[in-house]
């Protein structure tokens, strides 16, 4: 009997490790697509005509419009239908969108493909983190989430370097990167189909069933919008605002305002992505070992990230600028996101994971619509993107301080 239980537990553990790997790969593909087009806007315009910065960045905004709009509906579908039943159709839509973009000969068609891709990718966040939170042991959740999230950093780096190398350096058609993404999407759909279990609610700990019963009794839907949770949503908005502003406009900023050329643009921008991985792994492990000090860690990471954003535009030379980018990579969204996700998972009931993470990411990702467009508008009117960096830092500080104050008051009230 004990041997059977041991084998069953081992299989479950093997399953949650597989979940970490495939979810990480899913983010790799999504982020290759998200970042591949930004460095090659001039090449895209050579086939579809000349447009302003604001018009071109709408390619990203339309994607994120579809992505954001799907967060809450996808979260509800995840809770009702299951993770696998949402992830696979979502990636099918994602693939359809990339095909539309690759075949486009006018900007309106690219907008359409971007919306379709965004809707498809919009199903992923809630399903992915509901799947990971349901299967990964609590004491490994932060570190495991950091590994999953590292897929976005890898994908971002591959997207920036790949488009700079293949299109700018080697002169290949800009559609090459889009077709590469389409092939990756097909491979991921096959992987999801065979790896994710139809009934994926796996209990990795004997105490989980009892914990679930208690959570179901104590947690109601209104818990989604209590003050603690709202402060976490706003915190994530501030975190994502700077992140998506940098992802969208850093290559252009380096080229137009700092004189970087060719492959140097992609490699310098990719520093932010690649240095995010060790930062995320280190700080998530630190958070797992110091569960009661998560708020302090969040505050330190966010304020430090704001300072590196300011240093990026104030840097007197390229060397200090690259140091600022490396530091921002270490301290940015990927470093703090696993800690925030762990914070959310601890306060949400398992049966509401999809909806909770959908609402959470809706707040965060809504910044991806605002930040690129606002920075593009600022650039068109002032000739510089510097003010976009300052605005990002200010928003990050305000939302972080709000989060710390609210949760500090909650903690004091509980102690009394």
CSV table of C-alpha atoms in Angstrom, one decimal:
chain,number,residue,atom,x,y,z
A,1,UNK,CA,0.0,0.0,0.0
A,2,UNK,CA,2.8,2.4,1.0
A,3,UNK,CA,4.7,1.5,-2.2
A,4,UNK,CA,1.6,2.3,-4.3
A,5,UNK,CA,1.2,5.7,-2.6
A,6,UNK,CA,4.9,6.4,-3.0
A,7,UNK,CA,4.7,5.7,-6.8
A,8,UNK,CA,1.6,7.8,-7.1
A,9,UNK,CA,3.2,10.7,-5.3
A,10,UNK,CA,6.3,10.4,-7.5
A,11,UNK,CA,4.2,10.5,-10.6
A,12,UNK,CA,2.4,13.6,-9.4
A,13,UNK,CA,5.8,15.3,-8.7
A,14,UNK,CA,7.0,14.3,-12.1
A,15,UNK,CA,3.8,15.8,-13.6
A,16,UNK,CA,4.2,19.2,-11.9
A,17,UNK,CA,7.8,19.4,-13.1
A,18,UNK,CA,6.6,18.8,-16.7
A,19,UNK,CA,4.0,21.5,-16.2
A,20,UNK,CA,6.8,24.0,-15.3
A,21,UNK,CA,8.7,23.1,-18.5
A,22,UNK,CA,5.8,23.3,-20.9
A,23,UNK,CA,4.5,26.6,-19.4
A,24,UNK,CA,7.9,28.1,-19.7
A,25,UNK,CA,8.1,27.1,-23.3
A,26,UNK,CA,4.7,28.6,-23.9
A,27,UNK,CA,5.9,32.0,-22.7
A,28,UNK,CA,9.0,31.6,-24.9
A,29,UNK,CA,6.9,31.4,-28.0
A,30,UNK,CA,4.5,34.2,-26.9
A,31,UNK,CA,7.3,36.6,-26.2
A,32,UNK,CA,9.3,35.9,-29.4
A,33,UNK,CA,6.2,37.1,-31.2
A,34,UNK,CA,5.6,40.0,-28.9
A,35,UNK,CA,9.1,41.5,-29.3
A,36,UNK,CA,10.1,40.4,-32.8
A,37,UNK,CA,8.3,43.1,-34.7
A,38,UNK,CA,9.3,46.2,-32.7
A,39,UNK,CA,13.0,46.4,-33.8
A,40,UNK,CA,12.0,46.0,-37.5
A,41,UNK,CA,9.3,48.6,-37.8
A,42,UNK,CA,11.3,50.3,-40.7
A,43,UNK,CA,11.5,47.0,-42.6
A,44,UNK,CA,7.8,46.5,-42.1
A,45,UNK,CA,7.1,50.0,-43.4
A,46,UNK,CA,9.1,49.2,-46.6
A,47,UNK,CA,6.4,46.8,-47.6
A,48,UNK,CA,3.2,48.5,-46.2
A,49,UNK,CA,4.1,52.2,-46.5
A,50,UNK,CA,5.3,54.9,-44.2
A,51,UNK,CA,3.5,55.7,-40.9
A,52,UNK,CA,4.1,57.7,-37.7
A,53,UNK,CA,5.5,56.2,-34.5
A,54,UNK,CA,2.0,56.3,-33.0
A,55,UNK,CA,0.5,54.4,-35.9
A,56,UNK,CA,3.2,51.8,-35.9
A,57,UNK,CA,3.0,51.2,-32.1
A,58,UNK,CA,-0.7,50.5,-32.5
A,59,UNK,CA,0.4,47.1,-33.8
A,60,UNK,CA,1.4,46.3,-30.2
A,61,UNK,CA,-1.5,48.2,-28.8
A,62,UNK,CA,-4.0,46.2,-30.9
A,63,UNK,CA,-2.4,42.9,-29.7
A,64,UNK,CA,-2.6,44.0,-26.1
A,65,UNK,CA,-6.2,45.2,-26.6
A,66,UNK,CA,-7.2,41.7,-27.6
A,67,UNK,CA,-4.9,40.2,-24.9
A,68,UNK,CA,-6.4,42.4,-22.1
A,69,UNK,CA,-10.0,41.9,-23.2
A,70,UNK,CA,-9.6,38.1,-22.8
A,71,UNK,CA,-8.2,38.1,-19.3
A,72,UNK,CA,-11.4,37.9,-17.2
A,73,UNK,CA,-13.5,35.9,-19.7
A,74,UNK,CA,-10.6,33.4,-20.1
A,75,UNK,CA,-10.3,33.1,-16.3
A,76,UNK,CA,-14.0,32.3,-16.0
A,77,UNK,CA,-13.7,29.7,-18.8
A,78,UNK,CA,-10.7,28.1,-17.1
A,79,UNK,CA,-12.7,27.6,-13.8
A,80,UNK,CA,-15.7,26.2,-15.7
A,81,UNK,CA,-14.1,24.1,-18.5
A,82,UNK,CA,-10.5,23.4,-17.4
A,83,UNK,CA,-7.1,24.5,-18.2
A,84,UNK,CA,-6.4,22.2,-21.2
A,85,UNK,CA,-9.7,23.1,-22.8
A,86,UNK,CA,-8.7,26.8,-22.8
A,87,UNK,CA,-5.0,26.7,-23.5
A,88,UNK,CA,-5.2,24.7,-26.8
A,89,UNK,CA,-8.0,26.7,-28.5
A,90,UNK,CA,-6.2,29.9,-27.4
A,91,UNK,CA,-2.9,28.8,-29.1
A,92,UNK,CA,-4.9,27.9,-32.2
A,93,UNK,CA,-6.2,31.5,-32.4
A,94,UNK,CA,-2.7,32.8,-31.7
A,95,UNK,CA,-1.4,30.8,-34.7
A,96,UNK,CA,-4.2,32.1,-36.9
A,97,UNK,CA,-3.3,35.7,-36.0
A,98,UNK,CA,0.4,35.2,-36.8
A,99,UNK,CA,-0.5,33.8,-40.3
A,100,UNK,CA,-2.7,36.9,-40.9
A,101,UNK,CA,0.2,39.2,-39.9
A,102,UNK,CA,2.7,37.3,-42.1
A,103,UNK,CA,0.4,37.6,-45.2
A,104,UNK,CA,-0.5,41.3,-44.6
A,105,UNK,CA,0.3,43.9,-47.2
A,106,UNK,CA,-1.4,46.8,-45.4
A,107,UNK,CA,-1.3,48.1,-41.8
A,108,UNK,CA,-5.0,47.5,-41.1
A,109,UNK,CA,-4.5,43.8,-41.8
A,110,UNK,CA,-1.6,43.7,-39.4
A,111,UNK,CA,-3.8,45.3,-36.8
A,112,UNK,CA,-6.4,42.6,-37.4
A,113,UNK,CA,-3.8,39.8,-37.0
A,114,UNK,CA,-2.5,41.5,-33.9
A,115,UNK,CA,-6.0,41.5,-32.3
A,116,UNK,CA,-6.6,37.8,-33.1
A,117,UNK,CA,-3.1,36.9,-31.8
A,118,UNK,CA,-3.8,38.9,-28.6
A,119,UNK,CA,-7.1,37.2,-28.0
A,120,UNK,CA,-5.4,33.8,-28.4
A,121,UNK,CA,-2.6,34.7,-26.1
A,122,UNK,CA,-5.0,36.2,-23.7
A,123,UNK,CA,-6.3,32.8,-22.7
A,124,UNK,CA,-2.8,31.7,-21.5
A,125,UNK,CA,-2.1,33.6,-18.3
A,126,UNK,CA,-5.1,32.6,-16.2
A,127,UNK,CA,-4.9,29.0,-17.5
A,128,UNK,CA,-1.1,28.7,-17.0
A,129,UNK,CA,-1.0,30.1,-13.5
A,130,UNK,CA,-4.2,28.2,-12.4
A,131,UNK,CA,-2.5,25.1,-13.7
A,132,UNK,CA,0.8,25.8,-11.9
A,133,UNK,CA,-0.9,26.9,-8.7
A,134,UNK,CA,-3.0,23.8,-8.6
A,135,UNK,CA,-0.1,21.4,-9.0
A,136,UNK,CA,3.1,23.0,-7.6
A,137,UNK,CA,3.8,22.5,-3.8
A,138,UNK,CA,3.4,25.7,-1.8
A,139,UNK,CA,7.0,25.8,-0.6
A,140,UNK,CA,8.2,25.7,-4.2
A,141,UNK,CA,5.7,28.0,-5.8
A,142,UNK,CA,7.8,31.1,-6.0
A,143,UNK,CA,10.9,29.5,-7.4
A,144,UNK,CA,8.8,27.4,-9.9
A,145,UNK,CA,6.9,30.5,-11.0
A,146,UNK,CA,10.2,32.2,-11.6
A,147,UNK,CA,11.3,29.3,-13.9
A,148,UNK,CA,8.0,29.5,-15.8
A,149,UNK,CA,8.3,33.3,-16.1
A,150,UNK,CA,11.9,33.0,-17.4
A,151,UNK,CA,10.3,31.8,-20.6
A,152,UNK,CA,9.2,35.4,-21.3
A,153,UNK,CA,12.8,36.6,-20.8
A,154,UNK,CA,14.2,34.0,-23.1
A,155,UNK,CA,11.5,34.7,-25.7
A,156,UNK,CA,12.1,38.4,-25.4
A,157,UNK,CA,15.8,38.0,-26.0
A,158,UNK,CA,15.3,35.6,-28.9
A,159,UNK,CA,12.8,37.9,-30.5
A,160,UNK,CA,14.9,41.0,-30.2
A,161,UNK,CA,18.2,39.3,-31.3
A,162,UNK,CA,16.5,37.1,-34.0
A,163,UNK,CA,14.7,40.0,-35.7
A,164,UNK,CA,17.9,42.2,-35.5
A,165,UNK,CA,20.1,39.3,-36.9
A,166,UNK,CA,17.8,37.7,-39.5
A,167,UNK,CA,16.1,40.9,-40.8
A,168,UNK,CA,18.5,43.8,-40.1
A,169,UNK,CA,21.8,42.0,-40.4
A,170,UNK,CA,21.1,39.3,-43.0
A,171,UNK,CA,18.4,41.1,-44.9
A,172,UNK,CA,15.7,38.4,-44.7
A,173,UNK,CA,12.0,39.4,-45.1
A,174,UNK,CA,10.5,40.7,-41.9
A,175,UNK,CA,7.9,37.9,-42.2
A,176,UNK,CA,10.6,35.3,-41.4
A,177,UNK,CA,10.3,35.9,-37.7
A,178,UNK,CA,6.5,35.6,-37.8
A,179,UNK,CA,6.7,32.2,-39.6
A,180,UNK,CA,9.2,31.0,-37.0
A,181,UNK,CA,6.6,31.8,-34.4
A,182,UNK,CA,3.9,30.0,-36.2
A,183,UNK,CA,6.0,26.8,-36.3
A,184,UNK,CA,6.7,27.2,-32.6
A,185,UNK,CA,2.9,27.6,-31.9
A,186,UNK,CA,2.1,24.4,-33.8
A,187,UNK,CA,4.7,22.5,-31.8
A,188,UNK,CA,3.4,23.9,-28.5
A,189,UNK,CA,-0.2,22.8,-29.3
A,190,UNK,CA,1.0,19.3,-29.9
A,191,UNK,CA,2.9,19.4,-26.6
A,192,UNK,CA,-0.1,20.8,-24.6
A,193,UNK,CA,-2.3,18.1,-26.0
A,194,UNK,CA,-0.1,15.2,-24.9
A,195,UNK,CA,1.3,16.5,-21.6
A,196,UNK,CA,-1.6,18.3,-19.8
A,197,UNK,CA,-4.0,15.9,-18.2
A,198,UNK,CA,-7.7,16.2,-19.0
A,199,UNK,CA,-8.4,16.4,-15.3
A,200,UNK,CA,-5.4,18.4,-14.1
A,201,UNK,CA,-6.5,19.2,-10.5
A,202,UNK,CA,-3.7,17.2,-8.9
A,203,UNK,CA,-3.2,17.3,-5.1
A,204,UNK,CA,0.5,17.1,-4.4
A,205,UNK,CA,0.0,17.1,-0.6
A,206,UNK,CA,-2.3,15.1,1.6
A,207,UNK,CA,-3.3,18.2,3.5
A,208,UNK,CA,-4.4,19.9,0.3
A,209,UNK,CA,-7.9,18.4,0.3
A,210,UNK,CA,-8.5,19.7,3.8
A,211,UNK,CA,-7.0,23.1,2.9
A,212,UNK,CA,-9.3,23.3,-0.2
A,213,UNK,CA,-12.4,22.6,2.0
A,214,UNK,CA,-11.4,25.4,4.4
A,215,UNK,CA,-10.7,27.8,1.5
A,216,UNK,CA,-14.0,27.1,-0.1
A,217,UNK,CA,-15.8,27.8,3.2
A,218,UNK,CA,-13.9,31.0,4.0
A,219,UNK,CA,-13.3,32.6,0.5
A,220,UNK,CA,-16.1,34.2,-1.5
A,221,UNK,CA,-16.1,35.8,-4.9
A,222,UNK,CA,-16.0,39.3,-3.2
A,223,UNK,CA,-12.5,38.4,-2.0
A,224,UNK,CA,-11.4,39.2,-5.5
A,225,UNK,CA,-11.9,42.9,-4.8
A,226,UNK,CA,-11.0,43.4,-1.2
A,227,UNK,CA,-8.4,46.1,-0.4
A,228,UNK,CA,-5.4,43.8,-0.2
A,229,UNK,CA,-6.2,42.3,-3.6
A,230,UNK,CA,-6.9,45.6,-5.3
A,231,UNK,CA,-3.5,47.0,-4.0
A,232,UNK,CA,-1.8,43.9,-5.5
A,233,UNK,CA,-3.6,44.5,-8.8
A,234,UNK,CA,-2.5,48.2,-8.8
A,235,UNK,CA,1.0,47.1,-7.9
A,236,UNK,CA,1.1,44.8,-10.9
A,237,UNK,CA,-0.2,47.6,-13.1
A,238,UNK,CA,2.7,49.8,-12.1
A,239,UNK,CA,5.2,46.9,-12.6
A,240,UNK,CA,3.8,46.1,-16.1
A,241,UNK,CA,3.6,49.8,-17.2
A,242,UNK,CA,7.4,50.3,-17.1
A,243,UNK,CA,8.0,46.8,-18.4
A,244,UNK,CA,5.9,47.2,-21.5
A,245,UNK,CA,7.1,50.7,-22.2
A,246,UNK,CA,10.7,49.4,-22.2
A,247,UNK,CA,9.9,46.3,-24.2
A,248,UNK,CA,8.2,48.4,-26.9
A,249,UNK,CA,10.4,51.5,-27.1
A,250,UNK,CA,13.9,50.5,-25.8
A,251,UNK,CA,15.2,49.4,-29.2
A,252,UNK,CA,14.0,52.7,-30.8
A,253,UNK,CA,15.3,54.8,-27.9
A,254,UNK,CA,18.8,53.1,-28.2
A,255,UNK,CA,18.9,53.7,-32.0
A,256,UNK,CA,17.4,57.2,-32.3
A,257,UNK,CA,18.6,58.8,-29.1
A,258,UNK,CA,21.7,56.9,-28.1
A,259,UNK,CA,23.2,56.1,-31.5
A,260,UNK,CA,23.2,52.3,-31.3
A,261,UNK,CA,23.2,50.5,-34.7
A,262,UNK,CA,22.3,47.1,-36.2
A,263,UNK,CA,22.8,44.0,-34.1
A,264,UNK,CA,24.0,46.2,-31.1
A,265,UNK,CA,20.3,47.3,-30.8
A,266,UNK,CA,19.1,43.8,-30.3
A,267,UNK,CA,21.9,42.6,-28.1
A,268,UNK,CA,21.7,45.7,-25.8
A,269,UNK,CA,17.9,45.4,-25.5
A,270,UNK,CA,18.2,41.7,-24.8
A,271,UNK,CA,20.4,42.4,-21.8
A,272,UNK,CA,17.2,43.4,-20.0
A,273,UNK,CA,15.7,40.0,-20.8
A,274,UNK,CA,18.6,37.7,-20.1
A,275,UNK,CA,19.6,39.3,-16.8
A,276,UNK,CA,16.0,39.0,-15.7
A,277,UNK,CA,16.4,35.2,-15.4
A,278,UNK,CA,19.0,35.1,-12.6
A,279,UNK,CA,17.3,37.9,-10.8
A,280,UNK,CA,13.9,36.1,-10.9
A,281,UNK,CA,15.4,32.8,-9.7
A,282,UNK,CA,17.4,34.4,-6.9
A,283,UNK,CA,14.6,36.7,-5.5
A,284,UNK,CA,11.9,34.0,-5.8
A,285,UNK,CA,14.0,31.6,-3.8
A,286,UNK,CA,14.6,34.3,-1.3
A,287,UNK,CA,10.8,34.9,-1.1
A,288,UNK,CA,10.1,31.2,-0.6
A,289,UNK,CA,12.6,31.1,2.3
A,290,UNK,CA,11.3,34.3,3.9
A,291,UNK,CA,7.5,34.0,3.5
A,292,UNK,CA,6.8,36.7,6.2
A,293,UNK,CA,9.1,39.3,4.5
A,294,UNK,CA,7.5,39.4,1.0
A,295,UNK,CA,6.2,42.9,1.4
A,296,UNK,CA,9.7,44.2,2.3
A,297,UNK,CA,11.2,42.4,-0.7
A,298,UNK,CA,8.5,43.7,-3.1
A,299,UNK,CA,9.2,47.3,-1.9
A,300,UNK,CA,12.9,47.0,-2.3
A,301,UNK,CA,12.7,45.5,-5.8
A,302,UNK,CA,10.2,48.0,-7.1
A,303,UNK,CA,11.9,51.1,-5.8
A,304,UNK,CA,15.2,49.9,-7.1
A,305,UNK,CA,13.7,49.2,-10.5
A,306,UNK,CA,12.3,52.7,-10.6
A,307,UNK,CA,15.8,54.1,-9.9
A,308,UNK,CA,17.3,52.1,-12.8
A,309,UNK,CA,14.7,53.4,-15.2
A,310,UNK,CA,15.7,57.0,-14.3
A,311,UNK,CA,19.4,56.0,-14.6
A,312,UNK,CA,18.8,54.7,-18.1
A,313,UNK,CA,17.9,58.1,-19.4
A,314,UNK,CA,20.4,60.0,-17.2
A,315,UNK,CA,23.4,57.8,-18.1
A,316,UNK,CA,26.2,60.0,-19.4
A,317,UNK,CA,27.7,57.3,-21.6
A,318,UNK,CA,27.0,53.9,-23.2
A,319,UNK,CA,28.8,51.9,-20.4
A,320,UNK,CA,26.6,53.3,-17.6
A,321,UNK,CA,23.5,52.9,-19.8
A,322,UNK,CA,24.3,49.2,-20.3
A,323,UNK,CA,24.8,48.8,-16.5
A,324,UNK,CA,21.4,50.5,-15.9
A,325,UNK,CA,19.8,48.0,-18.4
A,326,UNK,CA,21.4,45.1,-16.7
A,327,UNK,CA,20.3,46.3,-13.2
A,328,UNK,CA,16.8,46.9,-14.5
A,329,UNK,CA,16.8,43.3,-15.9
A,330,UNK,CA,17.8,41.9,-12.5
A,331,UNK,CA,15.2,43.9,-10.6
A,332,UNK,CA,12.3,44.3,-13.0
A,333,UNK,CA,9.0,42.5,-13.5
A,334,UNK,CA,10.3,39.0,-13.6
A,335,UNK,CA,12.0,39.4,-10.3
A,336,UNK,CA,9.0,40.7,-8.4
A,337,UNK,CA,6.2,38.9,-10.4
A,338,UNK,CA,6.7,35.4,-8.7
A,339,UNK,CA,6.5,37.1,-5.3
A,340,UNK,CA,3.2,38.9,-6.2
A,341,UNK,CA,1.7,35.7,-7.8
A,342,UNK,CA,2.6,33.8,-4.6
A,343,UNK,CA,0.9,36.6,-2.6
A,344,UNK,CA,-2.3,36.2,-4.8
A,345,UNK,CA,-2.3,32.4,-4.7
A,346,UNK,CA,-2.2,32.4,-0.9
A,347,UNK,CA,-5.3,34.6,-0.7
A,348,UNK,CA,-7.4,33.0,-3.5
A,349,UNK,CA,-9.4,29.8,-3.3
A,350,UNK,CA,-8.4,27.0,-5.7
A,351,UNK,CA,-11.8,26.9,-7.5
A,352,UNK,CA,-11.4,30.6,-8.3
A,353,UNK,CA,-7.7,30.5,-9.4
A,354,UNK,CA,-8.6,31.1,-13.1
A,355,UNK,CA,-10.9,34.0,-12.4
A,356,UNK,CA,-8.5,35.5,-9.8
A,357,UNK,CA,-5.4,35.4,-12.1
A,358,UNK,CA,-7.6,36.7,-14.9
A,359,UNK,CA,-8.5,39.8,-12.9
A,360,UNK,CA,-5.0,40.2,-11.7
A,361,UNK,CA,-3.5,40.1,-15.2
A,362,UNK,CA,-6.3,42.3,-16.5
A,363,UNK,CA,-5.0,45.1,-14.3
A,364,UNK,CA,-1.4,44.5,-15.1
A,365,UNK,CA,-1.8,44.0,-18.8
A,366,UNK,CA,-4.1,47.0,-19.3
A,367,UNK,CA,-0.9,49.1,-18.9
A,368,UNK,CA,0.4,47.4,-22.1
A,369,UNK,CA,-2.3,49.3,-24.0
A,370,UNK,CA,-1.6,52.6,-22.3
A,371,UNK,CA,2.3,52.7,-22.0
A,372,UNK,CA,3.4,52.1,-25.6
A,373,UNK,CA,0.8,54.4,-27.1
A,374,UNK,CA,1.4,57.2,-24.6
A,375,UNK,CA,5.1,57.0,-25.0
A,376,UNK,CA,4.7,57.0,-28.8
A,377,UNK,CA,2.5,60.1,-28.5
A,378,UNK,CA,5.1,61.8,-26.3
A,379,UNK,CA,7.8,60.9,-28.8
A,380,UNK,CA,5.9,62.3,-31.7
A,381,UNK,CA,5.2,65.6,-29.9
A,382,UNK,CA,8.6,66.1,-28.2
A,383,UNK,CA,11.0,64.2,-30.4
A,384,UNK,CA,12.2,62.1,-27.4
A,385,UNK,CA,11.0,59.2,-25.3
A,386,UNK,CA,12.7,60.3,-22.1
A,387,UNK,CA,9.5,61.5,-20.5
A,388,UNK,CA,8.1,58.0,-21.0
A,389,UNK,CA,10.8,56.6,-18.7
A,390,UNK,CA,10.1,59.2,-16.0
A,391,UNK,CA,6.4,58.5,-16.1
A,392,UNK,CA,7.0,54.8,-15.7
A,393,UNK,CA,9.2,55.3,-12.7
A,394,UNK,CA,6.7,57.6,-11.0
A,395,UNK,CA,3.8,55.2,-11.5
A,396,UNK,CA,5.9,52.3,-10.2
A,397,UNK,CA,6.8,54.3,-7.0
A,398,UNK,CA,3.2,55.4,-6.4
A,399,UNK,CA,1.7,51.9,-6.8
A,400,UNK,CA,4.4,50.3,-4.7
A,401,UNK,CA,3.9,52.7,-1.8
A,402,UNK,CA,0.1,52.2,-2.0
A,403,UNK,CA,0.5,48.4,-1.8
A,404,UNK,CA,2.9,48.6,1.2
A,405,UNK,CA,0.7,51.0,3.2
A,406,UNK,CA,-2.5,49.0,2.7
A,407,UNK,CA,-0.9,45.7,3.5
A,408,UNK,CA,1.0,47.2,6.5
A,409,UNK,CA,-2.4,48.4,7.9
A,410,UNK,CA,-4.0,45.0,7.3
A,411,UNK,CA,-1.1,43.3,9.2
A,412,UNK,CA,-1.4,45.7,12.1
A,413,UNK,CA,-5.2,45.3,12.3
A,414,UNK,CA,-4.7,41.5,12.4
A,415,UNK,CA,-2.2,41.7,15.2
A,416,UNK,CA,-4.7,43.7,17.2
